[in-house]
Each structure stands twice: as structure tokens, then as C-alpha cells.
Coordinates of C-alpha atoms in Angstrom, one line a residue:
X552 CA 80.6 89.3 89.6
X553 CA 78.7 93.1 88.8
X554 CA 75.4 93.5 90.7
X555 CA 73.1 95.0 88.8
X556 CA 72.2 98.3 89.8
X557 CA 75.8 99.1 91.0
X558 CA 76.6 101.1 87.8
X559 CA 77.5 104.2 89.5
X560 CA 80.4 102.3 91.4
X561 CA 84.4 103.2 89.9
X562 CA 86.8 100.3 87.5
X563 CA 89.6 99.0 90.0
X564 CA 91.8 99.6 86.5
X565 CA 91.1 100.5 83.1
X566 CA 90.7 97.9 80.5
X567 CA 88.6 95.7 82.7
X568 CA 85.4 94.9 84.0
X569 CA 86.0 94.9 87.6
X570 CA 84.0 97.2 89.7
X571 CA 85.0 98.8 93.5
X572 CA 81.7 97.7 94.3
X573 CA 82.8 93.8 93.3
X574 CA 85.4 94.1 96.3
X575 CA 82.9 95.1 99.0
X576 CA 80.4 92.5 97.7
X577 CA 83.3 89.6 98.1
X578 CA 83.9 91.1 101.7
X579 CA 80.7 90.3 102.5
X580 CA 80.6 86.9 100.2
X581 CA 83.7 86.3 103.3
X582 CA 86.5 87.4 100.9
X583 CA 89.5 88.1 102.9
X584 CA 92.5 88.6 101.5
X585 CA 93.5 90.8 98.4
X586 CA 95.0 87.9 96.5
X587 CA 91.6 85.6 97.0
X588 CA 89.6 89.2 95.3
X589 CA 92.2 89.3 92.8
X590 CA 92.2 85.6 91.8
X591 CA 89.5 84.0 92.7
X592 CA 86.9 86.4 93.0
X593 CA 87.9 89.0 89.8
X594 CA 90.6 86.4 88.3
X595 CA 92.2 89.5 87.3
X596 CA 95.5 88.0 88.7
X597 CA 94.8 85.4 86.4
X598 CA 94.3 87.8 83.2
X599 CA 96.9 90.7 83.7
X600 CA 100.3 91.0 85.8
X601 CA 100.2 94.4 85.5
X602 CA 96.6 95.2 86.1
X603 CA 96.3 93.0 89.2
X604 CA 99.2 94.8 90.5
X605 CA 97.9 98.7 90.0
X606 CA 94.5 97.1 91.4
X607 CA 96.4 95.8 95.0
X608 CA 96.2 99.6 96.7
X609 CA 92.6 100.0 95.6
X610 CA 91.5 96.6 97.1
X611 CA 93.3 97.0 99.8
X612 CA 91.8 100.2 100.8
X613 CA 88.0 99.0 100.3
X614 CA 89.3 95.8 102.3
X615 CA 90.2 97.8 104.9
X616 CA 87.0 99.8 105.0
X617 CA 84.7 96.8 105.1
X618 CA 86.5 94.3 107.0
X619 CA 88.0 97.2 109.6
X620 CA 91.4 96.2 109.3
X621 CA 94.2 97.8 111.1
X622 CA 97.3 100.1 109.3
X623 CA 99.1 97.3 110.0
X624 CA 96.8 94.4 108.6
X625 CA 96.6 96.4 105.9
X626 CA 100.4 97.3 105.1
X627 CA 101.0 93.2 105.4
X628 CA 98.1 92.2 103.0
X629 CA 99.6 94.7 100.5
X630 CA 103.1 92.8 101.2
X631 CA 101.5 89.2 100.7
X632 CA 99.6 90.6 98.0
X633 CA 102.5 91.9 95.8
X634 CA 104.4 88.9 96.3
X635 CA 101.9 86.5 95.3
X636 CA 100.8 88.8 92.3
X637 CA 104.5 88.8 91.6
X638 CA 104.8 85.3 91.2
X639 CA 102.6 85.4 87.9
X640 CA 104.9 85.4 85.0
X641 CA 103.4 88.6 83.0
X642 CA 104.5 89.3 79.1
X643 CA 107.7 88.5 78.3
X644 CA 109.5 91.5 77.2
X645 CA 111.7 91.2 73.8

């Protein structure tokens, strides 16, 4: 999902390839929730619990920015968010 030329933009976590700039570009590609960015759009729901968890408050802030949404909107996107990243199983822990 990196645009070239966006090299200067910040990782939404460490370990991964996933840029800040890749969350404005699905706002505009009509991404807008933080659970479609963190499945479908950086599958990083898909790859790491944890990761897609520490990335929710980064996300939702550029969401917010781009797509104007509200304290409110926000706050209950960061609910759904964490519930449905939740939902993932993660490593099991021996």
C-alpha cells in the first residue's frame, strides 16, 4: 500500500511496513473505519494482535484529521476498533 515518494512519512508500529501516510491515502481510497485500515487496507489485524492494537490511537487520530470526525466519532471508532481487534485470538501464552 506505500506510495512512492512518501518515504519521509512515520511506521504506525515498529516491526512493520505500514506507513501514516498509508492511512490518509485509504481515507481518500473511501476508507472509513479503523478496523477496515487495519484489516483490509494494512491487514495488520490480520498479522499481529498486538501491533494492530498499539496502531488503533495512531489511525484513529489521522482518521480524524482527514475525514473531520468529531471527539465523539472518534472516541466510538476507537471502542468498535478495540473490540473488533480484540476478537483476533493473538499468541497463546504458555
Amino acid at each position: 500500500m506505500q506510495q512512492q515518494g512518501k518515504s519521509n512519512s512515520k511506521k504506525l508500529v515498529d516491526g512493520f511496513p505500514y506507513l501514516e501516510e498509508d492511512v490518509r491515502w485509504a481515507c481518500r481510497e473511501y476508507a472509513c473505519t479503523i478496523e477496515d485500515v487495519l484489516s483490509r487496507r494494512t491487514r495488520l489485524a490480520f498479522l499481529n494482535k498486538e501491533a494492530a492494537m498499539a496502531a488503533i490511537e495512531p489511525v484513529a487520530d489521522i482518521m480524524a484529521t482527514e475525514l473531520g470526525w468529531s471527539r465523539k466519532v472518534k472516541k466510538e471508532q476507537i471502542k468498535i476498533a478495540k473490540a473488533y481487534i480484540d476478537s483476533y485470538g493473538g499468541r497463546d501464552v504458555l
